[in-house]
PDB file of C-alpha atoms in Angstrom:
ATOM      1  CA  UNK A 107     113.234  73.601 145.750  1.00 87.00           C
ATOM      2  CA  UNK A 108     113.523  70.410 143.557  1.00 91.00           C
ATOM      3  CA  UNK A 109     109.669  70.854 143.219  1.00 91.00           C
ATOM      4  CA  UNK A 110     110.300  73.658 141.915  1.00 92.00           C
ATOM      5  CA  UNK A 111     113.256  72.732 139.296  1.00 92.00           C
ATOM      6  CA  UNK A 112     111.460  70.007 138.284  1.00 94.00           C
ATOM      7  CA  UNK A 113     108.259  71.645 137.122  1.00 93.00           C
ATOM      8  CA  UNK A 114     110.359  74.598 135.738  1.00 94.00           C
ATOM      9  CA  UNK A 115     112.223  72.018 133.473  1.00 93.00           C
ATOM     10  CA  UNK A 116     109.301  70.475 132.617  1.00 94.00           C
ATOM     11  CA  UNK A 117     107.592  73.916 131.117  1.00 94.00           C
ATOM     12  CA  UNK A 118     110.157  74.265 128.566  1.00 92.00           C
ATOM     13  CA  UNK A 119     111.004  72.340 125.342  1.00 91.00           C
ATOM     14  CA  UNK A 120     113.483  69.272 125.209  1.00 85.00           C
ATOM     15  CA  UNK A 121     117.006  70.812 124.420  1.00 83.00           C
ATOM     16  CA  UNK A 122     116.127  74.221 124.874  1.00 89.00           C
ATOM     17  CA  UNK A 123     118.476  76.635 126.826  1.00 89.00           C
ATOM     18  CA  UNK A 124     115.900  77.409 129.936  1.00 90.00           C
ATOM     19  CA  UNK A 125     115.659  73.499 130.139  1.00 90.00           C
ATOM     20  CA  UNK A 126     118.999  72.235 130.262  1.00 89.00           C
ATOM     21  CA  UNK A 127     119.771  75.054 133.155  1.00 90.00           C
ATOM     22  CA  UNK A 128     116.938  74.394 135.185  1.00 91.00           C
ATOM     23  CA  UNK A 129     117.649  70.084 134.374  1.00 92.00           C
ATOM     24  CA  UNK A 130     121.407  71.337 135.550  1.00 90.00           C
ATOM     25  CA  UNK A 131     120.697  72.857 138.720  1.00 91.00           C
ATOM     26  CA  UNK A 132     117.939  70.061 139.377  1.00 92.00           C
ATOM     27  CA  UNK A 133     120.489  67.200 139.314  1.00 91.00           C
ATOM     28  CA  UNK A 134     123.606  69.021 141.394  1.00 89.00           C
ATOM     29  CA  UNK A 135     120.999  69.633 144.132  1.00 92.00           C
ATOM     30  CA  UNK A 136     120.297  66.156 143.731  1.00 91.00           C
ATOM     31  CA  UNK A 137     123.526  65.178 144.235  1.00 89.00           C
ATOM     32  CA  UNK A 138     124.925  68.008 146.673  1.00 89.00           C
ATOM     33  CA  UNK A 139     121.460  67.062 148.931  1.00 90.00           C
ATOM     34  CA  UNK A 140     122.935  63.960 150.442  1.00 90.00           C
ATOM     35  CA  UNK A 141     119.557  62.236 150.443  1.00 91.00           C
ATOM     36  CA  UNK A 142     120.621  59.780 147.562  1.00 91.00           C
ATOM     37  CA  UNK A 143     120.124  56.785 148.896  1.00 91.00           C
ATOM     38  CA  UNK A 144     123.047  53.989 149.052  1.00 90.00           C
ATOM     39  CA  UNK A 145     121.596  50.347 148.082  1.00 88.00           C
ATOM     40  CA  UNK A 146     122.948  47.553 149.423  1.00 85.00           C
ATOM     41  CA  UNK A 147     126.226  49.250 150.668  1.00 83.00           C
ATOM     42  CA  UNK A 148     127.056  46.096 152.649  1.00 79.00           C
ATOM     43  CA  UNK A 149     127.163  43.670 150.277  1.00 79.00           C
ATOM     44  CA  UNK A 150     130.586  44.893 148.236  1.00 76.00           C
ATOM     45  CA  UNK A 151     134.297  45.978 149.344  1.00 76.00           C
ATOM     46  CA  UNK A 152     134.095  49.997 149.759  1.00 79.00           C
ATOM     47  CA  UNK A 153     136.220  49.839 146.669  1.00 75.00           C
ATOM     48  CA  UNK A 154     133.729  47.789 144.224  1.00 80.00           C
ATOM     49  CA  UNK A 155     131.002  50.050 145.663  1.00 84.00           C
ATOM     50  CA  UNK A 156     132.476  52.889 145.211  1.00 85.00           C
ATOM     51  CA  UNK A 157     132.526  51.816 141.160  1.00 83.00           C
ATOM     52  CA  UNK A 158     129.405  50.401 140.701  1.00 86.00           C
ATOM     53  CA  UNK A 159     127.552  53.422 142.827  1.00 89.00           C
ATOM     54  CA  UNK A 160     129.078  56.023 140.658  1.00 87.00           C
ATOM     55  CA  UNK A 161     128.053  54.031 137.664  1.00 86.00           C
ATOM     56  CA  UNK A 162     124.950  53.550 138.875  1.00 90.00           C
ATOM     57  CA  UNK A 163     124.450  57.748 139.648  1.00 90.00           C
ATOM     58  CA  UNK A 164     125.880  58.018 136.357  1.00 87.00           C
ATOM     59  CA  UNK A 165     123.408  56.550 134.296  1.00 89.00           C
ATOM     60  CA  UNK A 166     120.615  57.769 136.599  1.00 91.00           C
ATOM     61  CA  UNK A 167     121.205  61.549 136.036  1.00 90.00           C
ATOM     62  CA  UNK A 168     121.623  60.980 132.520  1.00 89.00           C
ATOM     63  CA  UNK A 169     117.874  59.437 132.670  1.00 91.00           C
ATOM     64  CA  UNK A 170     116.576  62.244 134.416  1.00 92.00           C
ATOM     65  CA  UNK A 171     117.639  64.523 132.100  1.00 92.00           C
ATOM     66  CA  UNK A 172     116.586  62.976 129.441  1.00 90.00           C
ATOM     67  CA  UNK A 173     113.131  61.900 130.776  1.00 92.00           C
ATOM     68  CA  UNK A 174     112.122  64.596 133.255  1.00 94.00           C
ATOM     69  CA  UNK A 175     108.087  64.830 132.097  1.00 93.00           C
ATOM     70  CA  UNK A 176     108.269  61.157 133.071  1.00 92.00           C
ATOM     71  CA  UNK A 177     107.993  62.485 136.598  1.00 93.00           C
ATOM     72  CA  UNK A 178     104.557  63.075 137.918  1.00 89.00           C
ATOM     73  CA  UNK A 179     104.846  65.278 141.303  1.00 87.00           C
ATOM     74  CA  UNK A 180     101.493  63.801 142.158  1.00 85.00           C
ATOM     75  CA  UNK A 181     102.717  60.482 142.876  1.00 83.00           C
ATOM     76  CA  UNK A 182     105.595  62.010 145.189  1.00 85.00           C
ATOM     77  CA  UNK A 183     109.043  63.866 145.610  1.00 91.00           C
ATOM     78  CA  UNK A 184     111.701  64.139 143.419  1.00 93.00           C
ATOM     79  CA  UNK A 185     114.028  62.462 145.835  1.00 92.00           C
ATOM     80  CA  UNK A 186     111.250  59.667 146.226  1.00 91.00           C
ATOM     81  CA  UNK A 187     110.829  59.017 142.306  1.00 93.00           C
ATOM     82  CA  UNK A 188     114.887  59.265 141.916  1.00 93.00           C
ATOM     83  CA  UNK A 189     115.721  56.731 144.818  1.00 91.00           C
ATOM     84  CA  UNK A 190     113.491  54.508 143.503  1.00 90.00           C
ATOM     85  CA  UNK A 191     114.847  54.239 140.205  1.00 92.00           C
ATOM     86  CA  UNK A 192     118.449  54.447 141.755  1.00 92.00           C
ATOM     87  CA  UNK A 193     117.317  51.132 144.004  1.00 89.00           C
ATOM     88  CA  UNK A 194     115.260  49.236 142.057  1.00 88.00           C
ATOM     89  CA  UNK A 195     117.050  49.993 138.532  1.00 90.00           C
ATOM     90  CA  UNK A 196     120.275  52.030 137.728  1.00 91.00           C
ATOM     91  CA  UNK A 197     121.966  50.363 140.850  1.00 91.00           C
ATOM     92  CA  UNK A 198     120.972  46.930 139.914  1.00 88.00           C
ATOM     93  CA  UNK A 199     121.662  47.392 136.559  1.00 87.00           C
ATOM     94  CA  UNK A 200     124.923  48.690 137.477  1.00 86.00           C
ATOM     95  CA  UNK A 201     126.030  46.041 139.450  1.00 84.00           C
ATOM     96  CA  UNK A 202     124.874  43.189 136.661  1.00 82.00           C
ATOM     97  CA  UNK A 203     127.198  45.598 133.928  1.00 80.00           C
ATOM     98  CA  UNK A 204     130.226  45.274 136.665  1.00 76.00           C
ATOM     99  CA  UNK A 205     129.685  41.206 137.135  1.00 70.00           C
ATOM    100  CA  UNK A 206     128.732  40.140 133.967  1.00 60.00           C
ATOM    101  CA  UNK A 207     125.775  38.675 135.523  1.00 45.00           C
ATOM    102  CA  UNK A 208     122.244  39.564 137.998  1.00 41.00           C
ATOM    103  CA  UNK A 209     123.274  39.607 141.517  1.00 39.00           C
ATOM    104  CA  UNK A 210     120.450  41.318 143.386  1.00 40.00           C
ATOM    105  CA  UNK A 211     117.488  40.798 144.676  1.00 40.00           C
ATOM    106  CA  UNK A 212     113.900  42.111 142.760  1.00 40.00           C
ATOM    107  CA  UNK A 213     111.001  43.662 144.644  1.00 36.00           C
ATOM    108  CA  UNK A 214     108.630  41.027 146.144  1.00 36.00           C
ATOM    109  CA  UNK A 215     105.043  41.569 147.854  1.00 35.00           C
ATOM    110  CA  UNK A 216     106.629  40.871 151.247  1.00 41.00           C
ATOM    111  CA  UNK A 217     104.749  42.218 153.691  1.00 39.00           C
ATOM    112  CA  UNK A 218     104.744  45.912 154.907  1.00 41.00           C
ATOM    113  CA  UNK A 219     106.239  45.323 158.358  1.00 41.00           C
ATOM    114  CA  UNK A 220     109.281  43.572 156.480  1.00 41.00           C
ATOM    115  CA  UNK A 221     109.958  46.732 154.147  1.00 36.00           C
ATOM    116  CA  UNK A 222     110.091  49.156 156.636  1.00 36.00           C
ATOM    117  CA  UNK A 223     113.682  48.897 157.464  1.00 34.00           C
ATOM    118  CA  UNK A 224     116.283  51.403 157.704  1.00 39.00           C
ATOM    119  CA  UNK A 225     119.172  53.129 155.403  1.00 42.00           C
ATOM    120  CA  UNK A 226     118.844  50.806 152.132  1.00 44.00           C
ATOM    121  CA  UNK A 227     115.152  50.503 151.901  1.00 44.00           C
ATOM    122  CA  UNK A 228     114.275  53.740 153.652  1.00 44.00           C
ATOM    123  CA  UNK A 229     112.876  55.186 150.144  1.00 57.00           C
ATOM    124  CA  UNK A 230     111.039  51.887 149.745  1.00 66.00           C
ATOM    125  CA  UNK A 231     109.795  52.747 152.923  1.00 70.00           C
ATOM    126  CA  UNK A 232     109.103  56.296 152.065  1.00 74.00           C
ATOM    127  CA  UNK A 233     107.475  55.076 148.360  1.00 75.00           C
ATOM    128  CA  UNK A 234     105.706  52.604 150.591  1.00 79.00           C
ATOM    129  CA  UNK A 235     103.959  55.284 152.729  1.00 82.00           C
ATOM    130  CA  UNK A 236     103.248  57.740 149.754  1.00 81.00           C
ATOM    131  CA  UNK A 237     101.048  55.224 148.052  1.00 82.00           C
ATOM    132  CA  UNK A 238      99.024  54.101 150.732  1.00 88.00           C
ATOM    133  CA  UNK A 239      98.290  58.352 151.705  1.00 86.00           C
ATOM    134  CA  UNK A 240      97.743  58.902 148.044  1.00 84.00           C
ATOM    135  CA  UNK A 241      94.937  55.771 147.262  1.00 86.00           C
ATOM    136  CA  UNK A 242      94.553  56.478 143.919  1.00 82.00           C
ATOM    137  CA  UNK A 243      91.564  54.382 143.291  1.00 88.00           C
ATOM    138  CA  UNK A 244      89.898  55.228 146.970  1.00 89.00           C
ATOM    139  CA  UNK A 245      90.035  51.562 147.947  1.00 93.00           C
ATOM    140  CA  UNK A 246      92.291  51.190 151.207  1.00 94.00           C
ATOM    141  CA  UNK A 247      90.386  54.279 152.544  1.00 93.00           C
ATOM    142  CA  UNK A 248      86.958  51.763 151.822  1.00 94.00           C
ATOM    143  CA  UNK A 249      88.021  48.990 153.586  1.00 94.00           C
ATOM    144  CA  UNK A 250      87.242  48.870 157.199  1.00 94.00           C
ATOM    145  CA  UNK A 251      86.640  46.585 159.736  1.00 91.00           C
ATOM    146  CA  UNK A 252      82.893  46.127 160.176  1.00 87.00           C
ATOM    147  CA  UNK A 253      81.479  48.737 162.366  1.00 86.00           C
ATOM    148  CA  UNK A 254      84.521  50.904 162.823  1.00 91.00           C
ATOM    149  CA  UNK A 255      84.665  52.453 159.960  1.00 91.00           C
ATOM    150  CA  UNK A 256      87.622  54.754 161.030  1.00 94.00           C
ATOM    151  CA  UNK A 257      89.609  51.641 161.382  1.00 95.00           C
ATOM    152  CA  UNK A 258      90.657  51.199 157.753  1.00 95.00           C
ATOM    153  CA  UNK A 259      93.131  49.819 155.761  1.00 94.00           C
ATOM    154  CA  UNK A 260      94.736  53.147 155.394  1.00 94.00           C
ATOM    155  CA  UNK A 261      95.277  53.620 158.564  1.00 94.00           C
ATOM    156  CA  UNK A 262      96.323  51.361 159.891  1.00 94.00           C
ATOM    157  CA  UNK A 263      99.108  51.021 156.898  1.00 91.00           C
ATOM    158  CA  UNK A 264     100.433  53.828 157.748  1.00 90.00           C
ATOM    159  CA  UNK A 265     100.640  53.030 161.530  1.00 90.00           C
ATOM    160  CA  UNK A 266     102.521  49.884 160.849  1.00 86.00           C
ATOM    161  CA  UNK A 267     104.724  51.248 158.529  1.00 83.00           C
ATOM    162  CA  UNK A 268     105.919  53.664 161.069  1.00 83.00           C
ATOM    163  CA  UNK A 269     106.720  50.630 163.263  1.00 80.00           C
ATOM    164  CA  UNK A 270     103.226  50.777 165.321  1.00 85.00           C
ATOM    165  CA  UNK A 271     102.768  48.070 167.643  1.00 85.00           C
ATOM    166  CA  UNK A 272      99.571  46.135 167.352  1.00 83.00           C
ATOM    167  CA  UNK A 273      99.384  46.680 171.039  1.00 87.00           C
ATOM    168  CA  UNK A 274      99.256  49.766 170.584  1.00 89.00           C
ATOM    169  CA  UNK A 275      96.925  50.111 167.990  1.00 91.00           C
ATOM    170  CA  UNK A 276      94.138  47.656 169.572  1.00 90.00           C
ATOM    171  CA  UNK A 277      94.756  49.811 172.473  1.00 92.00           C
ATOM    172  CA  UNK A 278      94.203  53.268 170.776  1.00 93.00           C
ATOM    173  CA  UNK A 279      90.673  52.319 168.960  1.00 93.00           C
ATOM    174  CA  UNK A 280      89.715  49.414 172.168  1.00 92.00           C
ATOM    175  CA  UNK A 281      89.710  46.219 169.866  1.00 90.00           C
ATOM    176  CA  UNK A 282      91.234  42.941 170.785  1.00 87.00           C
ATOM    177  CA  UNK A 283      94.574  42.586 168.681  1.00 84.00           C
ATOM    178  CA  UNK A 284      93.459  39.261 166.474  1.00 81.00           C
ATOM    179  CA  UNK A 285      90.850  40.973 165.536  1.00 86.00           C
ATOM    180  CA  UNK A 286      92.722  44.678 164.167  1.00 88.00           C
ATOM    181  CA  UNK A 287      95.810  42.299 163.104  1.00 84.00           C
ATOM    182  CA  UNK A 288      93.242  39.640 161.172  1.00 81.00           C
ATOM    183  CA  UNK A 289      91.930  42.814 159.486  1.00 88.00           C
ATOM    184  CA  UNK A 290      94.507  44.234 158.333  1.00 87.00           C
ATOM    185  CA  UNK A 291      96.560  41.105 157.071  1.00 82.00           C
ATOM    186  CA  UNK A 292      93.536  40.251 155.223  1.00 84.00           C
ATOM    187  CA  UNK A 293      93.629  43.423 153.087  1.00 88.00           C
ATOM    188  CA  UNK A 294      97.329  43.549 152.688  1.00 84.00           C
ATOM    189  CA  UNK A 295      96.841  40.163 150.774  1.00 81.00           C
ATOM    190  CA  UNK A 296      93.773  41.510 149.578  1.00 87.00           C
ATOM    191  CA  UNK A 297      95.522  44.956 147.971  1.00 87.00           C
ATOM    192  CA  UNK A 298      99.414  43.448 147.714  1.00 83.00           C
ATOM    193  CA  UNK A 299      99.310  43.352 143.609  1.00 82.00           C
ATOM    194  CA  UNK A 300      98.115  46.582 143.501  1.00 83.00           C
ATOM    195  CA  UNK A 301     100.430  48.005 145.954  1.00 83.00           C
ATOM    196  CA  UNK A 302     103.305  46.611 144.060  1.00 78.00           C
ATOM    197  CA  UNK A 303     101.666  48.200 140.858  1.00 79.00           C
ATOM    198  CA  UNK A 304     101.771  51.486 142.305  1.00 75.00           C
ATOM    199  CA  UNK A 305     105.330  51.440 143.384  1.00 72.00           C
ATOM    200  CA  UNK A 306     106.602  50.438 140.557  1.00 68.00           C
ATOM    201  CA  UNK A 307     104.719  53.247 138.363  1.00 66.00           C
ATOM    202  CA  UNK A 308     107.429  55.151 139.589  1.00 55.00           C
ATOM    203  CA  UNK A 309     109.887  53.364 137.536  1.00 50.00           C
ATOM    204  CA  UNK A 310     108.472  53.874 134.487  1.00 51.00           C
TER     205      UNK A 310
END
C-alpha cells in the first residue's frame, strides 16, 4: 500500500493535483499505521515527549512531501526510509530546537549484536538487516571463510542480527565457534565504514 502511494506520487509533477492526493493519503497511512517508531521515549517526562515527538513528526511529513523522489524503494520500505530519518534526524533535531542545545546520541559503528535491540532501535535494526540482504557492491556475499564458501559474511549478518547464538551457528555448519566468531568479527571491522555508509544513504 505505501509502495504503492509512494511510486504513484512520485509519477506525477511537484505541486500537481494527482501528487499532493496521493503525497496526502501516503502520509495519514503513515501516521494512522502505528509503525512510527518512538526514539528514545525514556529519556523525557511523557509531557516533554509528547512536544518534541509531535515536533519532530511535524517536520518529518513536511520533508516527505516535499522530497518524495528522494526515496528509492530499492534500498527499502517506506516505513524503513521514514523511521530512519524520524531517529536519526527530525527527532534529534527536534529535541536540540526544544533545549537550545544537542542532547542525543549520533550513530556509531558499534557492532551489529549491540544494534539489534528492541522498540527504539528496532528500525535501525530493520535498516541494519536490509543492507546486509541488499549488498549493493556484492562484497559481504564474497567474503567467506576459507573453504566454506556458504559461510559468508552475509549470512551470518543476518543470523546475528536476529539474535543467533554462535552456538548455534558453529553447530548448524559443524565449525568450532572461534573460528565462525573470528570470521565474522574480522569482516564486520573489515565492512563497518561501509555499512554505516549505506545506512545513512537513507538520510539523504
Amino acid at each position: 500500500m505505501l509502495q504503492q502511494l509512494a511510486s504513484t506520487a512520485q509519477q506525477y509533477p511537484h505541486m500537481s493535483q494527482p501528487r499532493q492526493l496521493a503525497l496526502t493519503k501516503l502520509v495519514n497511512t503513515v501516521v494512522q499505521s502505528g509503525r512510527l517508531c518512538h526514539p528514545q521515549r525514556r529519556q523525557f517526562s511523557v509531557n516533554i515527549y509528547e512536544e518534541i515527538y509531535n515536533e519532530a513528526v511535524q517536520e518529518l511529513l513536511l520533508y516527505v512531501c516535499q522530497n518524495l523522489d528522494k526515496y528509492n524503494s530499492e534500498r527499502g520500505s517506506v516505513m524503513v526510509w521514514v523511521n530512519f530519518l524520524l531517529q536519526q534526524r527530525f527527532f534529534k533535531d527536534a529535541v536540540q530546537k526544544f533545549f537550545g542545545q544537542e542532547n542525543v546520541t549520533h550513530i556509531t559503528d558499534a557492532h551489529l549484536d549491540n544494534l539489534a535491540i528492541p522498540e527504539e532501535a528496532q528500525d535501525i535494526t530493520e535498516i541494519l538487516m536490509e543492507c546486509i540482504k541488499l549488498d549493493p557492491e556484492d562484497i559481504f556475499k564474497k567474503e567467506h571463510l576459507k573453504e566454506y564458501p556458504q559461510v559468508n559474511f552475509q549470512v551470518l549478518a543476518q543470523k546475528r542480527i536476529l539474535g543467533r547464538s554462535w552456538k548455534e551457528i558453529a553447530a548448524e555448519y559443524n565449525i568450532k565457534i572461534p573460528t565462525v566468531s573470528c570470521f565474522y568479527y574480522r569482516s564486520l571491522n573489515k565492512f563497518a565504514n561501509k555499512i554505516k555508509t549505506y545506512c545513512q544513504d537513507f538520510a539523504i
